[in-house]
Coordinates of N, CA and C in Angstrom, one line a residue:
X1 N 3.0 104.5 144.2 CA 1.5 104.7 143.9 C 1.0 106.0 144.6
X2 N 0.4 106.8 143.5 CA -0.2 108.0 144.7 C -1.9 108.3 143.9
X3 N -2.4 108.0 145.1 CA -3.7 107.8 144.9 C -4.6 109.2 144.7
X4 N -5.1 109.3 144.0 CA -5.7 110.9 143.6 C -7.5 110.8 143.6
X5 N -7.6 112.2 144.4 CA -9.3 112.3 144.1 C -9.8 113.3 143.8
X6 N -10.8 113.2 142.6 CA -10.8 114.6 142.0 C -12.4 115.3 142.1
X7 N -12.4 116.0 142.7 CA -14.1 116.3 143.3 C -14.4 117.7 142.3
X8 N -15.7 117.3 142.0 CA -16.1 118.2 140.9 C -17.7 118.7 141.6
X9 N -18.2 119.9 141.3 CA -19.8 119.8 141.5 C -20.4 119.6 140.3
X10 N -20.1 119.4 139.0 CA -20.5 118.7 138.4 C -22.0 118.8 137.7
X11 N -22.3 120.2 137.8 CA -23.5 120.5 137.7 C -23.4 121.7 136.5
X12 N -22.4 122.9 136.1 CA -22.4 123.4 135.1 C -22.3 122.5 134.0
X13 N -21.7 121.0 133.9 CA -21.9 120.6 132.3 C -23.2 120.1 132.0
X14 N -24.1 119.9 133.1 CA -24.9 118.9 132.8 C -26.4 120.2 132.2
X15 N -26.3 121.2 133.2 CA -27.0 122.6 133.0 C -26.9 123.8 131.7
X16 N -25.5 123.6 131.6 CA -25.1 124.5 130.5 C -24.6 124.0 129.0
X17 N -25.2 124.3 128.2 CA -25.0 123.4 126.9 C -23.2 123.5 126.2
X18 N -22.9 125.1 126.3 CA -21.9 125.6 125.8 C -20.6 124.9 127.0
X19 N -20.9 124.7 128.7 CA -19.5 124.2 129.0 C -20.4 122.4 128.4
X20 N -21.2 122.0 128.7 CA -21.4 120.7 128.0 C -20.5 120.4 126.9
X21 N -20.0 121.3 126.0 CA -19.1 121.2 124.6 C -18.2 120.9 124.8
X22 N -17.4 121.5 126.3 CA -16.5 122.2 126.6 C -16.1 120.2 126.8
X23 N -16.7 120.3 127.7 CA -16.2 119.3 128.8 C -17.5 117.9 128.9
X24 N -17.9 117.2 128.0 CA -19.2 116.6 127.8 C -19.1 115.0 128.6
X25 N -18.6 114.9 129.3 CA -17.9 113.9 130.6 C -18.0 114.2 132.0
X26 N -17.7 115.6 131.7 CA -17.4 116.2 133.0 C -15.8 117.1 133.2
X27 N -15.9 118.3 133.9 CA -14.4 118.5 134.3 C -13.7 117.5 135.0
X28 N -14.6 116.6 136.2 CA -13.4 116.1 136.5 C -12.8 114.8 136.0
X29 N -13.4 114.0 135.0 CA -13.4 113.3 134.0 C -12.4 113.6 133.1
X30 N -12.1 114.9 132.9 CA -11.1 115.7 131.8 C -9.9 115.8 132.6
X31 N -10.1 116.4 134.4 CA -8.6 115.9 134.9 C -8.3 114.9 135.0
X32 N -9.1 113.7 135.1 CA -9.1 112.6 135.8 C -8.2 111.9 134.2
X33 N -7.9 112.3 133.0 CA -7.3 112.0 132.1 C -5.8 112.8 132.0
X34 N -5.3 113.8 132.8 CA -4.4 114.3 133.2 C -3.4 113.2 133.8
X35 N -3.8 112.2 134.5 CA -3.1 111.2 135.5 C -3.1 109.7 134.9
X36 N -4.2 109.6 133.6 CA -4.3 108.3 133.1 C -3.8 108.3 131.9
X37 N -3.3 109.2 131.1 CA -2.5 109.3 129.9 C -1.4 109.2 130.0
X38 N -1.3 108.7 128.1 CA 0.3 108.1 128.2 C 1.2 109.2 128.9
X39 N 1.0 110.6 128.2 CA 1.8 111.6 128.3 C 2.4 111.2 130.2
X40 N 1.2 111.0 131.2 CA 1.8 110.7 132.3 C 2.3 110.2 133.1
X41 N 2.1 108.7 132.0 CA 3.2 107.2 132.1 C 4.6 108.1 131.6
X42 N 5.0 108.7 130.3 CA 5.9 108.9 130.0 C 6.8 110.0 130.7
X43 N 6.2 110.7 131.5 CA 7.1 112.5 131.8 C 6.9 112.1 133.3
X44 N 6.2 111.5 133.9 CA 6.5 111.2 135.1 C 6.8 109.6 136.0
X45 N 6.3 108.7 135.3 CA 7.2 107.9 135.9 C 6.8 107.3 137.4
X46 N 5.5 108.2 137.7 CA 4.6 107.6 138.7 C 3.2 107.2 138.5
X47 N 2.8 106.0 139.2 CA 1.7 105.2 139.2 C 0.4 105.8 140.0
X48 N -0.3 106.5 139.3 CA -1.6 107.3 139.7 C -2.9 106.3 140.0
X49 N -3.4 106.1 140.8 CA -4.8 105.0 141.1 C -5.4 107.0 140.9
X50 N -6.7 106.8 139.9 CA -7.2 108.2 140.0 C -9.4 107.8 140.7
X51 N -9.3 108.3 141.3 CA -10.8 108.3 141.4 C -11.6 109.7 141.3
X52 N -12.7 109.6 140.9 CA -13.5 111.3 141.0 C -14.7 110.9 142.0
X53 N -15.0 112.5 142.3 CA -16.4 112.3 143.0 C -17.1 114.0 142.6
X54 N -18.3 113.7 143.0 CA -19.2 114.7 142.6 C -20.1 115.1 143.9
X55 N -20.4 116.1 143.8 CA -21.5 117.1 144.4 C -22.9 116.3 144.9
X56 N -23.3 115.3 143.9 CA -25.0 115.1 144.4 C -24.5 113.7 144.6
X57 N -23.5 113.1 144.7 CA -23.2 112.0 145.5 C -23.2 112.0 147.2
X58 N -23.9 110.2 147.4 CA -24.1 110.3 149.0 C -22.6 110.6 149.5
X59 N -22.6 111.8 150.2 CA -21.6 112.5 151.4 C -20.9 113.4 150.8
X60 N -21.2 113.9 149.2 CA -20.5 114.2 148.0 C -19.5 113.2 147.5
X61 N -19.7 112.2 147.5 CA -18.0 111.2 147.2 C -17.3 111.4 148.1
X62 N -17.2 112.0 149.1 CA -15.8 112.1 150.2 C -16.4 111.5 151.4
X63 N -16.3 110.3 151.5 CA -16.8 109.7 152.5 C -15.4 109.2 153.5
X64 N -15.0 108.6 154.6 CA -14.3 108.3 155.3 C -13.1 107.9 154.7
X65 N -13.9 106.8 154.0 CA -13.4 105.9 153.7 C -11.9 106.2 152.3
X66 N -12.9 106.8 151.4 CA -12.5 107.4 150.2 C -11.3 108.6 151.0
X67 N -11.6 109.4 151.4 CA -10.2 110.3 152.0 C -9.3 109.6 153.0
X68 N -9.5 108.8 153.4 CA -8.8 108.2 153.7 C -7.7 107.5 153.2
X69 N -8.0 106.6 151.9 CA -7.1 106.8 151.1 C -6.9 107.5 150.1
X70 N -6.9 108.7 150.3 CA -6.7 109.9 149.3 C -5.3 110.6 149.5
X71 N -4.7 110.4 148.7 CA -2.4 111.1 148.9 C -3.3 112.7 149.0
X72 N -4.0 112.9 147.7 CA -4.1 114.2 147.0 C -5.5 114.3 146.4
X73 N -6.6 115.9 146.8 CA -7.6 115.8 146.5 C -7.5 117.1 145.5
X74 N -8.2 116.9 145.2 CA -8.5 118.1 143.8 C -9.7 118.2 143.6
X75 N -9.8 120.0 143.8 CA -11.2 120.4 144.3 C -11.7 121.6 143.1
X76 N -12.8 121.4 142.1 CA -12.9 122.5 141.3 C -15.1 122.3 141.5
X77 N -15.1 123.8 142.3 CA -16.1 124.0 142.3 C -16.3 125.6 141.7
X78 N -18.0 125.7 141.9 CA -18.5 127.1 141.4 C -19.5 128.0 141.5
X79 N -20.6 127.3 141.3 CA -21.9 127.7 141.7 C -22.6 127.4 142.5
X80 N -22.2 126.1 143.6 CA -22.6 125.5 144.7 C -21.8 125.3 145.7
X81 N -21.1 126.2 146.2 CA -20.0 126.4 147.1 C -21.2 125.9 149.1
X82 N -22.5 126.9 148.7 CA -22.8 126.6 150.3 C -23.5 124.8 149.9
X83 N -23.7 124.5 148.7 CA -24.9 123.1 149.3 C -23.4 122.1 149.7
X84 N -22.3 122.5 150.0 CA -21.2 121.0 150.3 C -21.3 121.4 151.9
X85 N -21.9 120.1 152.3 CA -22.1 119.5 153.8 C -21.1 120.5 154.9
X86 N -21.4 120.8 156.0 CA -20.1 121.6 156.8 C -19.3 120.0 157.5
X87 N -20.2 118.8 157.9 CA -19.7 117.9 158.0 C -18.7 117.1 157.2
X88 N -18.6 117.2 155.7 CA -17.9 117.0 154.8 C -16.5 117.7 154.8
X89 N -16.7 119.3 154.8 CA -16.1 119.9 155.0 C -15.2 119.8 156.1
X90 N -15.6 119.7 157.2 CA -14.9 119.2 159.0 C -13.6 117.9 158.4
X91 N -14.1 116.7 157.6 CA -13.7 115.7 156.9 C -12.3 115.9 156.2
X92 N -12.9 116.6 155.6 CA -11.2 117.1 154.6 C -10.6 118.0 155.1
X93 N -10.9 119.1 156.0 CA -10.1 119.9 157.0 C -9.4 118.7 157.8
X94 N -9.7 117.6 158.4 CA -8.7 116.7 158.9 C -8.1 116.2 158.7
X95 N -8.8 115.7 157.2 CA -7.2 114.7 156.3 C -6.2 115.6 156.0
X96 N -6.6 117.3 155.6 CA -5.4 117.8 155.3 C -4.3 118.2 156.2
X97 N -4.8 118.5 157.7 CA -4.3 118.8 158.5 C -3.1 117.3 159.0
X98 N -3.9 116.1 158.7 CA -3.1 115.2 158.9 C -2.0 114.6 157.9
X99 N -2.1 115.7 157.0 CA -1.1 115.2 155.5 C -1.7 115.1 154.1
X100 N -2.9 115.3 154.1 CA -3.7 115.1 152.7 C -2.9 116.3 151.7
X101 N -2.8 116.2 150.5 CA -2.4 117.4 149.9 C -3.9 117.7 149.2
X102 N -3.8 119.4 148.9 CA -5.5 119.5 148.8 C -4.5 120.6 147.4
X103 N -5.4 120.4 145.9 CA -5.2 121.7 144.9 C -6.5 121.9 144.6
X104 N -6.4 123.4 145.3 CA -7.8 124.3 145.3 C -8.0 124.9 143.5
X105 N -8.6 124.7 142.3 CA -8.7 125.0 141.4 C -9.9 125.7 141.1
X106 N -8.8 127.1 140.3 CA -10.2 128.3 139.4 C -11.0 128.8 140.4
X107 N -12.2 128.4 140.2 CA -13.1 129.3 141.4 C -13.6 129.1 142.7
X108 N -12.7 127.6 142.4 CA -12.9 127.1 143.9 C -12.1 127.7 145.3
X109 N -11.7 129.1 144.7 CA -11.1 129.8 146.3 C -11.9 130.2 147.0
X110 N -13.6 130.2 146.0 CA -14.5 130.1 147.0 C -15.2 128.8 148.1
X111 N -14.6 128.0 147.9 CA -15.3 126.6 148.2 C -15.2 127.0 149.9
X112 N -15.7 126.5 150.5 CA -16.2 126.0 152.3 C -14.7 125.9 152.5
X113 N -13.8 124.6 151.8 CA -12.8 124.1 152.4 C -11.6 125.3 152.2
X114 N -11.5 125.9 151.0 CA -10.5 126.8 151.2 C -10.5 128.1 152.1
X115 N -11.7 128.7 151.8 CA -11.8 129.4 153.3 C -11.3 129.3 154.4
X116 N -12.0 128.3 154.8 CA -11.7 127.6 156.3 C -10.3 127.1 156.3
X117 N -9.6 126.8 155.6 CA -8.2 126.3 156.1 C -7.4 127.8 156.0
X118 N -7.7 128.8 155.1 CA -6.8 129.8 155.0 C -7.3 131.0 155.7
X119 N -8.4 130.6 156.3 CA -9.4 131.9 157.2 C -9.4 133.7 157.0
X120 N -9.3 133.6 155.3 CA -10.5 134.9 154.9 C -11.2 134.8 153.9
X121 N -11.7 135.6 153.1 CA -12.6 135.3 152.2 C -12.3 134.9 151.1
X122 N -11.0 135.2 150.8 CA -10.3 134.4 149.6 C -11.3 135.2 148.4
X123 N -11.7 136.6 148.5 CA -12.5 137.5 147.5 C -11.4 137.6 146.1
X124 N -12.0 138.6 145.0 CA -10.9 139.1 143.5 C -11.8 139.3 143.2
X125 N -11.6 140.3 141.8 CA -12.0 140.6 140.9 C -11.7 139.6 139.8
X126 N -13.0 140.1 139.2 CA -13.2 139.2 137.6 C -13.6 139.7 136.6
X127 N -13.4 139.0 136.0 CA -14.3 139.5 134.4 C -14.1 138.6 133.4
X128 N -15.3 138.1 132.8 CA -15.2 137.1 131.6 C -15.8 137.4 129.9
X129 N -14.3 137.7 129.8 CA -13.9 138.1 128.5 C -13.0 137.6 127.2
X130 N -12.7 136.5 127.6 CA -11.8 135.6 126.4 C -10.8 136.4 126.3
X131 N -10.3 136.6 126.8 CA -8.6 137.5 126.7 C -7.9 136.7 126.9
X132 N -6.6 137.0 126.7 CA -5.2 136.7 126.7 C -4.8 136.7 128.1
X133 N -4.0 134.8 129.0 CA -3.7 135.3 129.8 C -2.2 135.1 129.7
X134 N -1.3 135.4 130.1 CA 0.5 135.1 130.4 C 0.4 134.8 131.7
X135 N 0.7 133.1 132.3 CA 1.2 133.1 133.3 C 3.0 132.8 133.7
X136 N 3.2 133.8 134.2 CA 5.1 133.8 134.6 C 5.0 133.2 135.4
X137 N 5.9 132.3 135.4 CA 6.9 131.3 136.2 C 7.5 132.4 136.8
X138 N 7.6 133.2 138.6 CA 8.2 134.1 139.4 C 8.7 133.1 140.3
X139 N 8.9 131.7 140.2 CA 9.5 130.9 141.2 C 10.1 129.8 140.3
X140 N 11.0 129.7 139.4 CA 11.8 128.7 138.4 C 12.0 127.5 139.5
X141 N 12.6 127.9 140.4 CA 13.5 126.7 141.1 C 12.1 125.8 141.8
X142 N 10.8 126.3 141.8 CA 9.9 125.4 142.4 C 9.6 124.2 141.8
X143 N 9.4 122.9 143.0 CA 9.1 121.5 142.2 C 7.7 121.9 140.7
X144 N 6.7 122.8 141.8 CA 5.7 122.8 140.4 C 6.0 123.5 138.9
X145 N 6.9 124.1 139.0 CA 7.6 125.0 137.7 C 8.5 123.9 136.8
X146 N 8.1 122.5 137.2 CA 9.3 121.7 136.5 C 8.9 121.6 135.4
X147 N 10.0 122.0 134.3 CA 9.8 121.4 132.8 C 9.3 122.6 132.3
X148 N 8.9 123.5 132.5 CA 8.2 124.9 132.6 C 9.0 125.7 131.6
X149 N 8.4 126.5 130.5 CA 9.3 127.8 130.1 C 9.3 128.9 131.1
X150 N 8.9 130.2 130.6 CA 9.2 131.0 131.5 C 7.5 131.3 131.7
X151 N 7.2 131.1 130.6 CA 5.1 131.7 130.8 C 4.5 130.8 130.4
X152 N 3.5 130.5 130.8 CA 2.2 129.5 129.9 C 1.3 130.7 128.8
X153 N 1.1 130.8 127.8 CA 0.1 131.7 127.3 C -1.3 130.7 127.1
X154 N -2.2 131.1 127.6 CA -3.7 130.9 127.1 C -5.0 132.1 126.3
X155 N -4.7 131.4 125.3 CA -5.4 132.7 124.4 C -6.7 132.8 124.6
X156 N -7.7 132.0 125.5 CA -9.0 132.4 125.8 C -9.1 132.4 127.1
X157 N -9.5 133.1 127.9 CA -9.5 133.0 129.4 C -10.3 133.8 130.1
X158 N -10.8 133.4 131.6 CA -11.8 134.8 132.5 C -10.6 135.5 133.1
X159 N -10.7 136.7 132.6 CA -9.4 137.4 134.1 C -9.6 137.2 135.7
X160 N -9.0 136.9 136.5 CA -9.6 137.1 137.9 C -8.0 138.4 138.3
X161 N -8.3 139.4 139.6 CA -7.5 140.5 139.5 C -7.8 140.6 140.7
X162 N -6.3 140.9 140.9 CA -6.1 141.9 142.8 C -7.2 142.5 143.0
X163 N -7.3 143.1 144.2 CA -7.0 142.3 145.2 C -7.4 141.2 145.5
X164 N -6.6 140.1 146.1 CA -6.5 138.4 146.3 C -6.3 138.3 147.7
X165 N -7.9 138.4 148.6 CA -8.0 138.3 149.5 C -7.7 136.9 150.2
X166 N -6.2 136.8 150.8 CA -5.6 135.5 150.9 C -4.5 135.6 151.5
X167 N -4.1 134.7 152.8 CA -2.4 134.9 153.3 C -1.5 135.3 152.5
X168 N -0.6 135.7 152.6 CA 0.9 135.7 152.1 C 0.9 134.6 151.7
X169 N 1.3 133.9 150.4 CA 1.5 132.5 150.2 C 3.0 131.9 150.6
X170 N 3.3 130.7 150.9 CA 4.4 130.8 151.5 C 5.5 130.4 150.2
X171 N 4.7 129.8 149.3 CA 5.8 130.3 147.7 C 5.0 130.3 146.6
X172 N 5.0 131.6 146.1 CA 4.4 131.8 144.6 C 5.1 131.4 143.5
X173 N 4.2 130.5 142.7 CA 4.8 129.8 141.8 C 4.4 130.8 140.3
X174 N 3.2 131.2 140.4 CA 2.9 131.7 139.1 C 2.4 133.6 139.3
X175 N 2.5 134.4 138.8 CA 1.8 135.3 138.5 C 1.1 135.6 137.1
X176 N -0.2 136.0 137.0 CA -0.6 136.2 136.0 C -0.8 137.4 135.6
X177 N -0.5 137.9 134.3 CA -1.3 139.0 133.3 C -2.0 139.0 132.5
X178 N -2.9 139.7 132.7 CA -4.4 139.7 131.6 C -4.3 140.4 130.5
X179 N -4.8 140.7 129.4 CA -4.8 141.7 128.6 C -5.3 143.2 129.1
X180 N -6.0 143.0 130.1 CA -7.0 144.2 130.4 C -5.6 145.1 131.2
X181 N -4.2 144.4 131.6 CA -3.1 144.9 132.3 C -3.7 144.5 133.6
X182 N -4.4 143.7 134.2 CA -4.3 143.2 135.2 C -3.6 141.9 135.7
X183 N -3.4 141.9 136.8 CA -2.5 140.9 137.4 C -2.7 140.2 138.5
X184 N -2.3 138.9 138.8 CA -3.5 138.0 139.9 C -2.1 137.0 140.0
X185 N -2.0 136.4 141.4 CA -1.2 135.4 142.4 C -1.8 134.4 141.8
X186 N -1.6 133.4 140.6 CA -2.2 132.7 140.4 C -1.8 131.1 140.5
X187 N -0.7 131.1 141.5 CA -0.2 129.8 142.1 C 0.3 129.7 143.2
X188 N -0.1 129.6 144.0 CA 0.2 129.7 145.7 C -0.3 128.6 147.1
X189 N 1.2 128.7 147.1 CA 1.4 127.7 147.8 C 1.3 127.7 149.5
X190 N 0.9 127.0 150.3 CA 0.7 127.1 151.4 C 0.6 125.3 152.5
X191 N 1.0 125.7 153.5 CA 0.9 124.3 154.4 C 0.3 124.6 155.4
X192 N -0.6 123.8 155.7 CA -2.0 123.9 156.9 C -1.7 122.3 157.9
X193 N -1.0 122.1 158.3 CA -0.6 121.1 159.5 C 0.1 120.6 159.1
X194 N -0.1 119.2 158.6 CA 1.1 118.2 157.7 C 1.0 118.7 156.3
X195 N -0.3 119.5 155.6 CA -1.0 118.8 154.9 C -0.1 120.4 153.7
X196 N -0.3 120.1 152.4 CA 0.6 121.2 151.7 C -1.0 121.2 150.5
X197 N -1.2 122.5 150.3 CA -1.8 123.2 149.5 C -1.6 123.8 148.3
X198 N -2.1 123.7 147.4 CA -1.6 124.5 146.0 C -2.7 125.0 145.6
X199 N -2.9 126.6 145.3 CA -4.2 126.9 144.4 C -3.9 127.4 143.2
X200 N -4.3 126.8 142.2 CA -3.7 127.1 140.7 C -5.4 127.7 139.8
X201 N -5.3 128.9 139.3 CA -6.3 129.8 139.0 C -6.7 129.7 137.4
X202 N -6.1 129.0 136.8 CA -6.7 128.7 135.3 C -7.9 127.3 135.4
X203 N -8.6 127.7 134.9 CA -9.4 126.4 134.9 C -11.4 126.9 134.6
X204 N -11.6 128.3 134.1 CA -13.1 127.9 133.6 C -13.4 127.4 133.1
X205 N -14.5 127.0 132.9 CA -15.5 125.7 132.4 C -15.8 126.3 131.3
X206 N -15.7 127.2 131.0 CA -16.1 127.0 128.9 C -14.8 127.3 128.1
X207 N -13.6 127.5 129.0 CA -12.8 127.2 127.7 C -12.1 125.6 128.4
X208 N -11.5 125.6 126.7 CA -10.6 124.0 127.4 C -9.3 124.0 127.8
X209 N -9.5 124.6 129.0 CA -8.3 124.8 129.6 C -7.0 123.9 129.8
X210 N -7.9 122.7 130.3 CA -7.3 121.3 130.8 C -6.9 120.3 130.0
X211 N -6.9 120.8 128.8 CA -6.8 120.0 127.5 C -5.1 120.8 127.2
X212 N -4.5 121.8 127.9 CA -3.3 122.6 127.3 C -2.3 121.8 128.3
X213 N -1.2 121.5 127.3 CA -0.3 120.4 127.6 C 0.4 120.7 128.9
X214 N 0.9 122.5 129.1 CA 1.8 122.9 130.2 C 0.9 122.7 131.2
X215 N -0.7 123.1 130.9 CA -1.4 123.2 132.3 C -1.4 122.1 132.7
X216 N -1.9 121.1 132.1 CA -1.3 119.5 132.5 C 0.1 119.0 133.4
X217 N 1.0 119.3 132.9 CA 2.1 119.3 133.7 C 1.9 120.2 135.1
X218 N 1.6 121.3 134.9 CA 1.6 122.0 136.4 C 0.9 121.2 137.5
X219 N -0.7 120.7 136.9 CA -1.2 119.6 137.7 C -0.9 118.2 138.3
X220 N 0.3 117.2 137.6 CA 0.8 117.0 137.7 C 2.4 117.2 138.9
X221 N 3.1 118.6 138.5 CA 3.9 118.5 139.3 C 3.5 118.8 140.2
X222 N 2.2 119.9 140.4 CA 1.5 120.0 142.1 C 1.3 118.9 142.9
X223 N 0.7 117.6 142.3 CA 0.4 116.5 142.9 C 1.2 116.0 143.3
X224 N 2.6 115.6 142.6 CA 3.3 115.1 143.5 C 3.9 116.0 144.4
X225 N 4.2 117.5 144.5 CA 4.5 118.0 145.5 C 3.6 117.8 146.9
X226 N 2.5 118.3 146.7 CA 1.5 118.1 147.6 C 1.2 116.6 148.0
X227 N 1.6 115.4 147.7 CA 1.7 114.6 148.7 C 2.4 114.3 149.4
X228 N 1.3 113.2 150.4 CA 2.6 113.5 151.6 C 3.4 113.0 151.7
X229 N 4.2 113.7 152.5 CA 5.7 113.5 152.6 C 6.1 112.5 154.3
X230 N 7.2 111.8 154.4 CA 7.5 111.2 155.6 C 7.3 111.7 157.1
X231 N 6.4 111.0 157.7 CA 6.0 111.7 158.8 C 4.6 112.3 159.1
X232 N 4.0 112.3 157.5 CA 3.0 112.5 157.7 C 1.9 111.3 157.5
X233 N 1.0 111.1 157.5 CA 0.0 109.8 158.0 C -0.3 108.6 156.4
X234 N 0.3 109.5 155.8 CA 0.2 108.7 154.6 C 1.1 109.1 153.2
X235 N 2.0 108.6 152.7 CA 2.7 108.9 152.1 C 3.1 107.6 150.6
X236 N 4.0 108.1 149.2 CA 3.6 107.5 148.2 C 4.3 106.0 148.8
X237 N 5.1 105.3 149.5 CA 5.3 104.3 149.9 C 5.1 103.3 150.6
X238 N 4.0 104.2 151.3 CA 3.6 103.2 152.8 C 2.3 103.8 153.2
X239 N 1.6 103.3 154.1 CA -0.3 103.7 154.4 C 0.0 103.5 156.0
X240 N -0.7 104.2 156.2 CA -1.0 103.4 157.9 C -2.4 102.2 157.7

């Protein structure tokens, strides 16, 4: 069993009519169907308990209790990066350091929590233009590249572009190309105490990203990479 929490701010569908089309549930409603479909009874073979939480929830949904049993959090924010609590924040900086796996998503390399665990600004370039993106598989042999061809194409997409103010990742799984010939680290991996990190960079809210079968799988094989593993405080077989 690996228990998943999917934190959303939850505020562009409800505000914006065009991602409301997109995603009329919610994004994290849309991942939260990533882990409860057949496709994920079938191709993986593991038992997902999935919960979500949101932004104007008491403590945002991440209360003690809830990360506590959390394997793997999944974090897609955007336009409300300062209203998430620094106490909240303090919260999930512990569970990950104590083994939580955390997948930082899209524009959430701005969030409080990614910052702070990777300590710079985690800045890029952008531009939202519906272009063409190619993401290359530059790491085959990684667990998240499982089942993978060599690229994902997404025919509608925001470019985000170098410079990707951000450590050395300690394994890059994806690079991307834009139509515009720009190019962005768009899966990178990192470990912050027990706890293993993945930030995977497709995911705006007005196209349907999350609805594309490979991106599905990537999320998937992140998760189970990113949970914890033996030794660390909580893992898919045993709890403290």
């Amino acid at each position: 069993m690996c228990t998943i929490t999917i934190w959303n701010e939850f505020r562009h569908e409800r505000e914006d009519e065009e991602v409301a089309a997109v995603y009329p549930e919610g994004i994290h409603e849309a991942l939260a169907t990533v882990f409860t479909g057949e496709e994920a009874e079938i191709e993986d073979g593991i038992e997902y308990e999935v919960r979500t939480a949101t932004l104007d929830e008491p403590e945002h949904g991440l209360t003690e209790d809830v990360l506590d049993a959390t394997d793997v959090l999944l974090w897609w924010g955007h336009e409300a990066h300062d209203e998430v609590e620094d106490e909240v924040v303090d919260r999930v900086q512990e569970r990950v350091l104590e083994g939580m796996g955390l997948l930082v998503l899209h524009s959430a390399h701005y969030s409080k929590i990614f910052k702070r665990l990777l300590g710079t600004s985690c800045s890029l370039q952008w531009r939202e233009d519906g272009g063409t993106e190619r993401l290359w598989v530059v790491d085959p042999g990684h667990p998240i590249a499982d089942g993978l061809d060599e690229c994902i194409e997404l025919p509608e997409t925001e470019m985000y572009g170098e410079p990707f103010d951000v450590p050395e990742p300690d394994r890059l799984v994806f690079t991307s190309w834009f139509e515009g010939g720009e190019v962005f680290r768009s899966g990178c991996c990192y470990r912050r105490g027990s706890g293993r990190i993945f930030y995977f960079r497709p995911g705006h809210e007005t196209y349907p990203i999350y609805e594309n079968a490979e991106i599905r799988r990537v999320l998937r094989n992140a998760v189970e990479w990113a949970s914890p593993r033996a030794g660390a405080p909580r893992s898919f077989g045993e709890r403290e």
